Coordinates of C-alpha atoms and ligand atoms in Angstrom, one line a residue:
X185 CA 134.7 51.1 -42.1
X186 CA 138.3 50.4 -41.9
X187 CA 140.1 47.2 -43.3
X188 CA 140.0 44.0 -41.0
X189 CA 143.3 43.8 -40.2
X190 CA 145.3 40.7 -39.6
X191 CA 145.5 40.7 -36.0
X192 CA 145.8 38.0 -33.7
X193 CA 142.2 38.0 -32.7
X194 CA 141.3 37.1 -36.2
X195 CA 143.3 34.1 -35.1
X196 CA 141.8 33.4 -32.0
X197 CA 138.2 33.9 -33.0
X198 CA 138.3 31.4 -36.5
X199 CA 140.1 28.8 -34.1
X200 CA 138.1 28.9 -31.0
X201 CA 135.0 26.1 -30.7
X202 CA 133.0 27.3 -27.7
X203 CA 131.2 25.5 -25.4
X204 CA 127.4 25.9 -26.5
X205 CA 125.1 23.2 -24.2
X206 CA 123.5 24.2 -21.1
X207 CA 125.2 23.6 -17.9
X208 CA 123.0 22.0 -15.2
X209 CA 123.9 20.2 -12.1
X210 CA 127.6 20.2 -13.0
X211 CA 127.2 18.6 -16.7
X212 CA 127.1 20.2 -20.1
X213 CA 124.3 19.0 -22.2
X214 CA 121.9 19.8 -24.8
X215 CA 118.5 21.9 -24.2
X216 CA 115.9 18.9 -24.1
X217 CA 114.2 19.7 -27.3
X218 CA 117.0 19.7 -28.9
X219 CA 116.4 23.1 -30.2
X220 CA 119.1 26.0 -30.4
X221 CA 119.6 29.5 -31.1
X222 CA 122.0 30.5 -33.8
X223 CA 124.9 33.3 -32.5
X224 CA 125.4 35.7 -35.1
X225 CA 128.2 38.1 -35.6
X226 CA 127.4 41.5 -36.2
X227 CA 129.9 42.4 -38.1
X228 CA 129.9 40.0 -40.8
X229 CA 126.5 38.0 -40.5
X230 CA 128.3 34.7 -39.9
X231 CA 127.2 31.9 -38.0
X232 CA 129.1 31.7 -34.9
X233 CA 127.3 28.6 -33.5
X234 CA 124.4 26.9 -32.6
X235 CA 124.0 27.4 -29.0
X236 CA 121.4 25.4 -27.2
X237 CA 118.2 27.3 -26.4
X238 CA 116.9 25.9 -22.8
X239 CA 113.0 25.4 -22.5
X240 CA 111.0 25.8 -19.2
X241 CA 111.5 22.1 -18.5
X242 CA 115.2 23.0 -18.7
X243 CA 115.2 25.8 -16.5
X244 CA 113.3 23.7 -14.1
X245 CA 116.0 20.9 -13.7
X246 CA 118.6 23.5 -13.5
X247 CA 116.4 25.0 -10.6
X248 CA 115.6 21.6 -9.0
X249 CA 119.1 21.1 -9.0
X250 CA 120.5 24.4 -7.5
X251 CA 117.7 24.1 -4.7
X252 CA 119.4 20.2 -4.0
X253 CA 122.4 21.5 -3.7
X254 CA 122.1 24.3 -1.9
X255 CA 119.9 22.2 1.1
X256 CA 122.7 19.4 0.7
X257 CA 125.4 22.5 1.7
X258 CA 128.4 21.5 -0.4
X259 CA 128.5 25.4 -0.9
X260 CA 126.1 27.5 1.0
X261 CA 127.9 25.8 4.4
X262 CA 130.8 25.2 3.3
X263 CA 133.5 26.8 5.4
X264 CA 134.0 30.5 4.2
X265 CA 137.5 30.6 4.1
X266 CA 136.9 27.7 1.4
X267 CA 134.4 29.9 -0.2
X268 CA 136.3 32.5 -0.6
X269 CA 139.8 30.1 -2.3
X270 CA 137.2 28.8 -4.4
X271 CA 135.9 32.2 -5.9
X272 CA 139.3 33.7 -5.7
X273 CA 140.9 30.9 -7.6
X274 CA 137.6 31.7 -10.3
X275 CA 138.7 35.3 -10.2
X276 CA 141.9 33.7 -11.4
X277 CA 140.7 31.9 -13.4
X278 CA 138.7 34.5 -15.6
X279 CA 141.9 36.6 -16.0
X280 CA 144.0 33.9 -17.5
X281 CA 140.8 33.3 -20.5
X282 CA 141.0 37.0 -20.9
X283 CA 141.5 36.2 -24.6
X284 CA 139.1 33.9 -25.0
X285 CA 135.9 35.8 -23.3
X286 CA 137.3 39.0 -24.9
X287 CA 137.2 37.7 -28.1
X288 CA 133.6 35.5 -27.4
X289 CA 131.4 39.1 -26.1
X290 CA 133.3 40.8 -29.5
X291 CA 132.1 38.4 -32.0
X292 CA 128.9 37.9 -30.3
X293 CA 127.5 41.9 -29.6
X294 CA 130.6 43.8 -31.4
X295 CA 131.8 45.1 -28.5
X296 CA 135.7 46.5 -29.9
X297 CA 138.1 44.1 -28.6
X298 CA 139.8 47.1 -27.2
X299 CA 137.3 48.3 -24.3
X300 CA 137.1 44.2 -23.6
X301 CA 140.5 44.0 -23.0
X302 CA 140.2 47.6 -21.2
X303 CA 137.5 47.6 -19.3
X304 CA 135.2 44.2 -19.5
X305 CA 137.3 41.7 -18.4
X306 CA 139.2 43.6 -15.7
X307 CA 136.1 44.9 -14.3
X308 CA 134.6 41.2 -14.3
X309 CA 138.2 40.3 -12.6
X310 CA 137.8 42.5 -9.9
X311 CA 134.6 41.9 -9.0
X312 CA 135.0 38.2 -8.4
X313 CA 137.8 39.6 -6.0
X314 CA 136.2 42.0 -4.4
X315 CA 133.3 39.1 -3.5
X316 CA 135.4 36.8 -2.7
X317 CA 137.5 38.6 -0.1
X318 CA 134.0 39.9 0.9
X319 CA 132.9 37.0 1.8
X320 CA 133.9 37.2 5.4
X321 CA 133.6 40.8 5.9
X322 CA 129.9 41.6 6.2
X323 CA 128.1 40.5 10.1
X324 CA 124.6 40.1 11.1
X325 CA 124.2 42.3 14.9
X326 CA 123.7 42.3 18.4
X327 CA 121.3 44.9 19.6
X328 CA 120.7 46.2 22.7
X329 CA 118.1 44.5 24.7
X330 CA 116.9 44.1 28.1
X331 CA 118.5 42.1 30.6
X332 CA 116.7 38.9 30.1
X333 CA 117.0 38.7 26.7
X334 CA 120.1 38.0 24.0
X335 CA 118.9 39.5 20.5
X336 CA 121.0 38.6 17.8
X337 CA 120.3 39.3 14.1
X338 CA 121.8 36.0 11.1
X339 CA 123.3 37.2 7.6
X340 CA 122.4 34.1 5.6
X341 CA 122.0 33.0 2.1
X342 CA 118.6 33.2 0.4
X343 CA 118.7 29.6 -1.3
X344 CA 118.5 30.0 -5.3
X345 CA 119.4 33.3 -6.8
X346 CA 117.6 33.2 -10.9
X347 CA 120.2 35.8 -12.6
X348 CA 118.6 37.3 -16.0
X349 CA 121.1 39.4 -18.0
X350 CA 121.5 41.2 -21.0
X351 CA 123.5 41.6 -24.4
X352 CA 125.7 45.0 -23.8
X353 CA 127.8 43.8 -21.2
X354 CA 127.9 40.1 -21.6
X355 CA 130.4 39.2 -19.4
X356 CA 130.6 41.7 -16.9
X357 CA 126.5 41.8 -16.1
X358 CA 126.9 38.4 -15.9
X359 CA 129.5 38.4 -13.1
X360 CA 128.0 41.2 -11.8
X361 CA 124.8 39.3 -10.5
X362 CA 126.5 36.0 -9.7
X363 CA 129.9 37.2 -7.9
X364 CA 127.5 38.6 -5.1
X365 CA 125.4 35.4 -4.8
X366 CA 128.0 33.0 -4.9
X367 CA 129.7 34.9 -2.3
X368 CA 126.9 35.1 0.1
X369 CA 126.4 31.0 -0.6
X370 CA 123.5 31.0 -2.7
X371 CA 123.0 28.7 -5.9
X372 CA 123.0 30.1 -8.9
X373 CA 121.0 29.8 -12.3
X374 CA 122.2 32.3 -14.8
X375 CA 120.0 32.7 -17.9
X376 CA 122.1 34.8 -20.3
X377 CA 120.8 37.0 -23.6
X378 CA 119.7 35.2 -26.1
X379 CA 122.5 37.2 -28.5
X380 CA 125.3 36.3 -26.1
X381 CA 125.5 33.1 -24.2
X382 CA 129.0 32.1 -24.8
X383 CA 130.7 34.0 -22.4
X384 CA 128.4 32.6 -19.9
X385 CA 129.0 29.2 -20.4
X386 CA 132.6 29.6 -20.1
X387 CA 132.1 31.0 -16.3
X388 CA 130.3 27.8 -16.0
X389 CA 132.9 25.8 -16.9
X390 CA 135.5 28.0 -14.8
X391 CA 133.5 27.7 -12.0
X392 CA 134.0 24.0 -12.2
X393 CA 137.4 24.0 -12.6
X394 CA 138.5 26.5 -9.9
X395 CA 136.9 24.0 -7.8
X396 CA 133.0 25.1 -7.2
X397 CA 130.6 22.0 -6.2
X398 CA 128.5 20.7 -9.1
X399 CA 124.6 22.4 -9.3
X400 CA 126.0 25.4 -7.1
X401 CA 126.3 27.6 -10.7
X402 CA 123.9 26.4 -13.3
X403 CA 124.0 28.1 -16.9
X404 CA 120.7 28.2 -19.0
X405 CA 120.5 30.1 -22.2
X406 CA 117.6 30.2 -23.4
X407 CA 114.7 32.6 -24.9
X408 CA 113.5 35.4 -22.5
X409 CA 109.9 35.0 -23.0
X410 CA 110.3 30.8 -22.5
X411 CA 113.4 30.3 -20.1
X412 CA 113.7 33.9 -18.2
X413 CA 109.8 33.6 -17.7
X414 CA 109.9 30.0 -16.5
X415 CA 113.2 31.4 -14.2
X416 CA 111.4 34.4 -12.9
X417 CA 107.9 32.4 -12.2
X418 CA 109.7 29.3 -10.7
X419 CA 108.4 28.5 -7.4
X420 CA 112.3 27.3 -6.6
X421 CA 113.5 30.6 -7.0
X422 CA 114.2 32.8 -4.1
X423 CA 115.3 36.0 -5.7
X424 CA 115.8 37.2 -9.3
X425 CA 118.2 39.8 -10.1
X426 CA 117.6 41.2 -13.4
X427 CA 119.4 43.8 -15.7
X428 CA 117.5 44.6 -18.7
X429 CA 115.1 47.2 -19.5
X430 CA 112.0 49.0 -17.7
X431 CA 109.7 47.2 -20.0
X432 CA 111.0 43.2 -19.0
X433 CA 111.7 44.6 -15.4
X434 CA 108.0 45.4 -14.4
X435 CA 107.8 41.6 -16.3
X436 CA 109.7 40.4 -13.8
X437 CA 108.0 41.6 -10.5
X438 CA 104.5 40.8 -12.1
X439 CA 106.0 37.3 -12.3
X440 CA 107.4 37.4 -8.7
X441 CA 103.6 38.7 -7.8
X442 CA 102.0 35.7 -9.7
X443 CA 104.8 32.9 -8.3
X444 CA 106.2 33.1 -4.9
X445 CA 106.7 36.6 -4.1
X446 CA 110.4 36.3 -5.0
X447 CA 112.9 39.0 -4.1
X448 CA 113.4 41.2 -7.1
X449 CA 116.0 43.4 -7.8
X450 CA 116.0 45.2 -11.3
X451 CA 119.2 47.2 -13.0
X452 CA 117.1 49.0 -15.6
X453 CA 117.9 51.3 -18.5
X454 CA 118.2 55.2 -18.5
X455 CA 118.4 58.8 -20.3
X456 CA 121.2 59.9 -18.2
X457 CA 121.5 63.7 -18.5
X458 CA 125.3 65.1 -19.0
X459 CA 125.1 68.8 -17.9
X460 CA 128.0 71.6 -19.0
X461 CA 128.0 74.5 -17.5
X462 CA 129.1 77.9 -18.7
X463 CA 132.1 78.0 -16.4
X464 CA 133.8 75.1 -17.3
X465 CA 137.0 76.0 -18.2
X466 CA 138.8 73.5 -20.6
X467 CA 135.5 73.8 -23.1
X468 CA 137.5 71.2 -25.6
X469 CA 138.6 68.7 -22.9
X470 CA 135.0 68.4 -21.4
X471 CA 133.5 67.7 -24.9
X472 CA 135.8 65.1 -25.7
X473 CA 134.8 63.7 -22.5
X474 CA 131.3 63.6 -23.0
X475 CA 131.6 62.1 -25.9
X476 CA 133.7 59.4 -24.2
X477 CA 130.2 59.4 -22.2
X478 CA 128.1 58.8 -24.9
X479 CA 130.1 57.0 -27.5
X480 CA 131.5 54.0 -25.7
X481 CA 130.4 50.8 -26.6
X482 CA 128.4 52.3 -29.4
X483 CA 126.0 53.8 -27.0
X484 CA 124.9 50.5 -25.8
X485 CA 125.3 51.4 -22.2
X486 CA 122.7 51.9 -19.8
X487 CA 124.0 54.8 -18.2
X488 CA 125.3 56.5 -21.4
X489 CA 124.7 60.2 -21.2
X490 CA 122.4 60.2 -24.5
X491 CA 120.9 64.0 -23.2
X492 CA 123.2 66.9 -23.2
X493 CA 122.1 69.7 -21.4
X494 CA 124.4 72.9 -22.2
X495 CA 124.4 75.9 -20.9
X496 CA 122.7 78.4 -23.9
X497 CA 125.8 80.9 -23.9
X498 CA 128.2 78.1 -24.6
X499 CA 125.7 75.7 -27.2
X500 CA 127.4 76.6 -30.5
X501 CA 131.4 76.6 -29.4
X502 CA 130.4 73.1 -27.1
X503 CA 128.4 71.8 -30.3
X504 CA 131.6 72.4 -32.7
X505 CA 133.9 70.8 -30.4
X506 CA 132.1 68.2 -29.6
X507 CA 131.3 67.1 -33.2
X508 CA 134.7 67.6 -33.9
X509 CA 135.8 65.0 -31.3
X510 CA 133.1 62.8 -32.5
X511 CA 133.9 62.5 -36.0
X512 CA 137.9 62.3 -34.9
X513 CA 137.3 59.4 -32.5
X514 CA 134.1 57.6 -33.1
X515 CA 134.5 55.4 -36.4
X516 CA 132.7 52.3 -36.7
X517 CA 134.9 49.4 -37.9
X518 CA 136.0 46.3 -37.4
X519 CA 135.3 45.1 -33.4
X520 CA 138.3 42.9 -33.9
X521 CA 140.8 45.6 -35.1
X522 CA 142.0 47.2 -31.5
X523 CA 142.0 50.3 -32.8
X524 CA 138.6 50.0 -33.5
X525 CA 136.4 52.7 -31.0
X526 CA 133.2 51.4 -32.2
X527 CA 131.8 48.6 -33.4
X528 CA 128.4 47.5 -34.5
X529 CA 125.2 47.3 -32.7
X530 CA 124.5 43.9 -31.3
X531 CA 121.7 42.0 -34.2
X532 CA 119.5 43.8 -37.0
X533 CA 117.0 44.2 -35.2
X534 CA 117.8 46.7 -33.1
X535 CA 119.9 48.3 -35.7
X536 CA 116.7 49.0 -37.3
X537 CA 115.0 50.0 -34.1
X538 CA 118.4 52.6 -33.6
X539 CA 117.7 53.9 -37.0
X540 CA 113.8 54.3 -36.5
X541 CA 114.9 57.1 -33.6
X542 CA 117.2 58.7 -35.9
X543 CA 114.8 58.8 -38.8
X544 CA 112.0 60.1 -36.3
X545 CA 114.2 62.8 -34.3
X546 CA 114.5 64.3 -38.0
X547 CA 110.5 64.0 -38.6
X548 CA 109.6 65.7 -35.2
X549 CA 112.0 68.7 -36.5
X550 CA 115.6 67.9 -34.7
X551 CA 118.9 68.9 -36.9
X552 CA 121.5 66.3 -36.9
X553 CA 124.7 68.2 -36.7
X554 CA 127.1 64.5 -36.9
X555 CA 125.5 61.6 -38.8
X556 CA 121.8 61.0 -39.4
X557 CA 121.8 59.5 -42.5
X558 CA 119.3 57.3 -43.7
X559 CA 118.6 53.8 -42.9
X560 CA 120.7 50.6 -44.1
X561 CA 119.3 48.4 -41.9
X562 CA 118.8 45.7 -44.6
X563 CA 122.6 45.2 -45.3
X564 CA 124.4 46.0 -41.9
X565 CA 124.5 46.5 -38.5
X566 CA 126.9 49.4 -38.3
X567 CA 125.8 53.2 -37.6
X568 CA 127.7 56.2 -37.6
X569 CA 127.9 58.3 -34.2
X570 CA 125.1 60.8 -34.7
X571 CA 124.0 64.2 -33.0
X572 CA 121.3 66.0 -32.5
X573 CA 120.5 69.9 -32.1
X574 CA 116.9 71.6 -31.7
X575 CA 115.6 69.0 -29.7
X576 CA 113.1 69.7 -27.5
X577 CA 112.0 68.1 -24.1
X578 CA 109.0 66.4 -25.4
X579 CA 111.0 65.0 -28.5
X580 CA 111.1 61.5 -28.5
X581 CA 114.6 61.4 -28.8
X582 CA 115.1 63.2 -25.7
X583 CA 112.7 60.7 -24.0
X584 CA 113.0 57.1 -24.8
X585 CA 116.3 55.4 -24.3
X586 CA 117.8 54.8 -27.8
X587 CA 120.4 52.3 -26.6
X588 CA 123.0 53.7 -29.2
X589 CA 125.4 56.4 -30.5
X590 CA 122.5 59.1 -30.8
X591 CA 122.9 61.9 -28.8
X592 CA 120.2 64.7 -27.5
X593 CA 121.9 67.9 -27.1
X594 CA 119.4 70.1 -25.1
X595 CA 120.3 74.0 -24.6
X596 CA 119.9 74.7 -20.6
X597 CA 119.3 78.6 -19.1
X598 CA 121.9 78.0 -16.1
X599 CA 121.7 75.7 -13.2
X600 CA 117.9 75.7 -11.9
X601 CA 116.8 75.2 -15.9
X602 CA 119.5 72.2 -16.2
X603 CA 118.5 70.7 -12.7
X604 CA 114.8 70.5 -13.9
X605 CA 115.4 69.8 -17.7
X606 CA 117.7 66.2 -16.0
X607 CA 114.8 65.7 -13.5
X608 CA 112.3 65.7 -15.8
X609 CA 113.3 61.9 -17.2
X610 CA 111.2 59.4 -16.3
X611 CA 114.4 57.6 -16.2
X612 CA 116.7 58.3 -12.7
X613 CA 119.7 55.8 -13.8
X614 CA 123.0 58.7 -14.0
X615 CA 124.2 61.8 -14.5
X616 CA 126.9 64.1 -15.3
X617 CA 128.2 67.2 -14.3
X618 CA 130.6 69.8 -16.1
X619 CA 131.8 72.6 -13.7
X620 CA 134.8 74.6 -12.8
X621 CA 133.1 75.5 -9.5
X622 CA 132.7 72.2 -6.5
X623 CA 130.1 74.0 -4.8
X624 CA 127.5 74.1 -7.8
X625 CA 128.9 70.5 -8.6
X626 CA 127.8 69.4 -4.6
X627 CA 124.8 71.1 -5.2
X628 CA 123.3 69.7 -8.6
X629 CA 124.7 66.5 -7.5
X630 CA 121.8 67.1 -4.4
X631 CA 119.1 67.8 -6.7
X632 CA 119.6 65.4 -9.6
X633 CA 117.3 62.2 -9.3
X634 CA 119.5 59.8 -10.0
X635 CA 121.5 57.0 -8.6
X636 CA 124.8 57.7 -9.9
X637 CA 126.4 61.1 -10.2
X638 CA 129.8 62.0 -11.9
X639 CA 131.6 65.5 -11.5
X640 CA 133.9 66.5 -14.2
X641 CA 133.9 63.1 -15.4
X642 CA 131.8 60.0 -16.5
X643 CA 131.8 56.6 -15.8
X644 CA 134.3 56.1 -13.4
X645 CA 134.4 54.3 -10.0
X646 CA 135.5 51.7 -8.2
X647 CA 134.0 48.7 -6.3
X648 CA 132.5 50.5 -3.6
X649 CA 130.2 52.6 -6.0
X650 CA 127.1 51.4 -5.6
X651 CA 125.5 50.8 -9.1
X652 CA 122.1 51.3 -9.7
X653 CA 119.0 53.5 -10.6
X654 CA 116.0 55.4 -8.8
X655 CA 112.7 56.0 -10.2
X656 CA 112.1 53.2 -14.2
X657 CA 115.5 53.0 -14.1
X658 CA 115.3 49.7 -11.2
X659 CA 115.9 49.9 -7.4
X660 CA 119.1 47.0 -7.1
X661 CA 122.3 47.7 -6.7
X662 CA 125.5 46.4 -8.3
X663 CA 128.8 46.2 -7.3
X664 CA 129.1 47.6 -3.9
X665 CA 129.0 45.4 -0.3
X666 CA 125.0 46.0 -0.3
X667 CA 125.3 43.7 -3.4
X668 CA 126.4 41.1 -1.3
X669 CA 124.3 41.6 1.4
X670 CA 121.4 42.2 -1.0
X671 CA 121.7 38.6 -1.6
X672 CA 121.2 37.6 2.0
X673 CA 118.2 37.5 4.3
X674 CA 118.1 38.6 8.2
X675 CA 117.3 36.2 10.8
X676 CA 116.4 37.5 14.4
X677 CA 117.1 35.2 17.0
X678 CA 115.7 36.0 20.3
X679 CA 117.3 34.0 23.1
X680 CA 115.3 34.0 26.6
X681 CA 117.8 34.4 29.3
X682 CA 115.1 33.9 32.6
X683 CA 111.7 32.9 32.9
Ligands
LIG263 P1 115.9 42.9 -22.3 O1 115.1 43.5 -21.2 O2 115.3 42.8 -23.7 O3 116.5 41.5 -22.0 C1 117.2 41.3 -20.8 C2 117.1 39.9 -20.4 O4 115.8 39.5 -20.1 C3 117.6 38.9 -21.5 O5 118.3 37.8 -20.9 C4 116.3 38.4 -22.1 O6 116.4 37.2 -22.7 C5 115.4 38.4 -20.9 N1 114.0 38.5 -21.2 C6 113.4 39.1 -22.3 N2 112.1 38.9 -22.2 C7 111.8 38.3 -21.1 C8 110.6 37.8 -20.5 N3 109.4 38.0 -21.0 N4 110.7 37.2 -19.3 C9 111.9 36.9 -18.7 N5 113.0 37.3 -19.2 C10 113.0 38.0 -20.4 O7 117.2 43.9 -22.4 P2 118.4 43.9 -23.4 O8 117.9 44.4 -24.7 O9 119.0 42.5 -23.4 O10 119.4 44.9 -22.8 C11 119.3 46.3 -22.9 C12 118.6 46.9 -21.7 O11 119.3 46.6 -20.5 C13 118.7 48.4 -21.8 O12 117.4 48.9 -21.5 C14 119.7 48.8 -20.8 O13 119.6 50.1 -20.3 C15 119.6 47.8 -19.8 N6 120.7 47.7 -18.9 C16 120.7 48.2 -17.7 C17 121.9 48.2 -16.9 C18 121.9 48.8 -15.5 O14 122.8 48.5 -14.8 N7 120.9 49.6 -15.1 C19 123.0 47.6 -17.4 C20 123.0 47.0 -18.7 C21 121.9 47.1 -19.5

């Protein structure tokens, strides 16, 4: 680890005093109880703050509220060119606190300051925009019917939206779910991570001040297993769109089954396959990009391409190169330092759970070629990039999603053996492919049973990319116009023209 360097987001982050109380119905306030969660810093262990922790009877006035509200209409029938000033001026809004929700998701997860200010924050920017001037875009239909009939099919809001998100993207999930349902006129009750509430709480406020009606965006941090289970089950809610992993996403449309048969739409996790073939032609420029695709944001990233499937003639020359790249790039330091390219993993806990795959990809007979030491979970959350050879289908580590800088590299026997190795994930979140030729690329991309696939790059895309998984990787999608739409209903309206 390097030395933390005076920079001035040491500045910002020992004078900020963040908003920690829950915002319901338009005031901030303190969870009933009175009980809290402490943030910690990963980085350095310190107290942060005492945010307040929301209990079911919590989540229930936030959800009594939103469904006031949104019968009342100060926002779901509002006029839509107001709707969309409102959420554009919020867009606004969250650029100008760039600083301050930069710094707030990098002392909360250590996230490096750097991809915040790269990549977060502009991609939470954006899609506020891209909602917003959405807004009056999408149209219900007319279909064709018989003379004595007009058919005409509504767009409208679904009433309350419950948005549960998690820790690796604080921010950005968190805009992600609640640009769309704002957008489409919904109320909103967003229950953050327990690990990173902060940012949340300052969209709250900012929704406020660019102008959004009290109630209309409620913000309820709280435990998963108390306030996103009393979200998910509440009788008020009319859809819940989660991102988290497979395991709390079948929670979530068990508690749609046992409630009110709520909408559910899930953003789950993934062991996205990144596949080099042998006739790539720039062998040191594609490793250094897949380890862009693995290494980012520590490997907290659902769609990081943790299995790397290379072609067997090219293994050893890909495995130098890409270790090389590694080690050159991927030092964990100090989240606040922006030259920092990794920072530490999010609390303890899963630091230890990280280092329990490591520890058992050795036991179960994989070779670490970058990292792999042993554990030090006790003292820190930090842990070196780390690579893995000999690793075998039924491996763990090639199985499970390890949610951090541990990568799979899987040899491949050309491009039937790498389509069926990628396939053969339980997971269907992303993928990658490395190719000099665009016909193989268009025809792997065919195959693969994924949601999302790259060529000759990884994560990239714009607005109209529709994010999301197939198979225990979820069935929403982010992002995209079906986003927005996805947080409407239809309504047919069939008008009798004679008797
Ligand atoms: P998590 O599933 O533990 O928690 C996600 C959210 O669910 C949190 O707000 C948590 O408090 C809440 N929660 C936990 N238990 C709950 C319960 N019993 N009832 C209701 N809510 C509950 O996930 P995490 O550890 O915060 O995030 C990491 C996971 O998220 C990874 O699996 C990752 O792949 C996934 N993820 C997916 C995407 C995507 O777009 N597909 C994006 C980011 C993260």
């Amino acid at each position: 680890m390097g030395t933390i360097a005076d920079t001035k987001w040491h500045g910002l982050a020992e004078t900020i005093r963040p908003e920690t109380r829950l915002l319901i119905d338009g005031q901030f306030r303190a969870a009933v109880n009175g009980e809290t969660l402490a943030s910690i810093n990963p980085a350095t262990g310190a107290v942060i703050a005492e945010v307040s922790c929301g209990a079911a009877s919590d989540i229930d006035a936030a959800c009594e509220a939103a469904v006031k509200r949104f019968r009342q209409g100060a926002w779901s029938r509002l006029a839509l060119r107001q709707r969309v000033e409102i959420l554009s001026r919020f867009a606004d809004l969250i650029a100008e606190n760039c600083d301050l929700l930069a710094v707030l998701d990098t002392l909360e997860m250590g996230k490096p300051i750097a991809e915040m200010c790269a990549i977060d924050v502009p991609a939470s920017v954006l899609t506020m925009r891209f909602m917003a001037e959405s807004i009056d875009k999408i149209s219900g239909s007319v279909p064709v019917t018989n003379t004595d009939a007009l058919h005409y099919i509504l767009r409208q809001p679904l009433g309350v939206i419950g948005c549960i998100t998690p820790w690796n993207y604080p921010l950005m999930m968190a805009v992600w779910k609640i640009a769309p349902a704002l957008a489409a006129g919904n109320s909103v009750v967003l229950k953050p991570a327990e690990d990173t509430a902060l940012s949340a709480l300052v969209l709250g406020r900012l929704f406020l001040e660019a102008g959004g009606p009290d109630g209309v965006f409620n913000v309820v941090p709280g435990r998963g297993a108390v306030a996103g289970q009393a979200l998910a089950l509440s009788m008020r809610v009319d859809k819940v769109a989660f991102t988290g992993s497979t395991g709390i996403g079948r929670q979530m449309y068990r508690y749609a089954a046992d409630s009110n048969l709520k909408a559910v739409s899930a953003e789950l996790g993934g062991k996205s396959p990144q596949i080099v073939l042998r006739d790539v032609e720039n062998l040191s420029a594609v490793a250094e990009k897949v380890a862009g695709g693995l290494f980012g944001n520590q490997g907290e990233v659902c769609s990081a391409g943790s299995r790397i499937l290379v072609d067997r003639a090219i293994h050893d020359e890909f495995c130098d190169l890409l270790v090389g790249h590694a080690a050159r790039k991927y030092r964990p330091g100090d989240p606040l330092d922006p030259t920092t390219t990794m920072g530490p993993l999010v609390n303890k806990t899963h630091h230890a759970r990280v280092q329990g795959y490591i520890d058992g990809a050795r036991t179960e007979g994989a070779t670490a070629i970058l990292g792999g030491g042993s554990s030090k979970a006790e003292t820190s959350c930090f842990v070196d990039p780390c690579l893995f050879t000999g690793v075998k289908s039924h491996m763990t580590i090639a199985r499970e999603e390890v949610f951090g800088p541990v990568g799979a590299i899987i040899p491949h026997d050309g491009l039937e053996d790498a389509v069926r190795i990628a396939n053969s994930s339980p997971y269907g979140l992303a993928a990658g492919i490395w190719t000099s030729n665009l016909g193989t690329a268009h025809r792997i991309a065919r195959d693969l049973e994924c949601g999302m696939v790259w060529v000759n790059g990884y994560m990239n895309g714009d607005m109209s990319q529709p994010w999301g998984g197939w198979k225990l990787s979820g069935h929403g999608r982010d992002k995209c116009l079906q986003a927005l739409l996805d947080s409407t209903q239809s309504k047919s309206v069939w008008v009798t023209l004679e008797s």
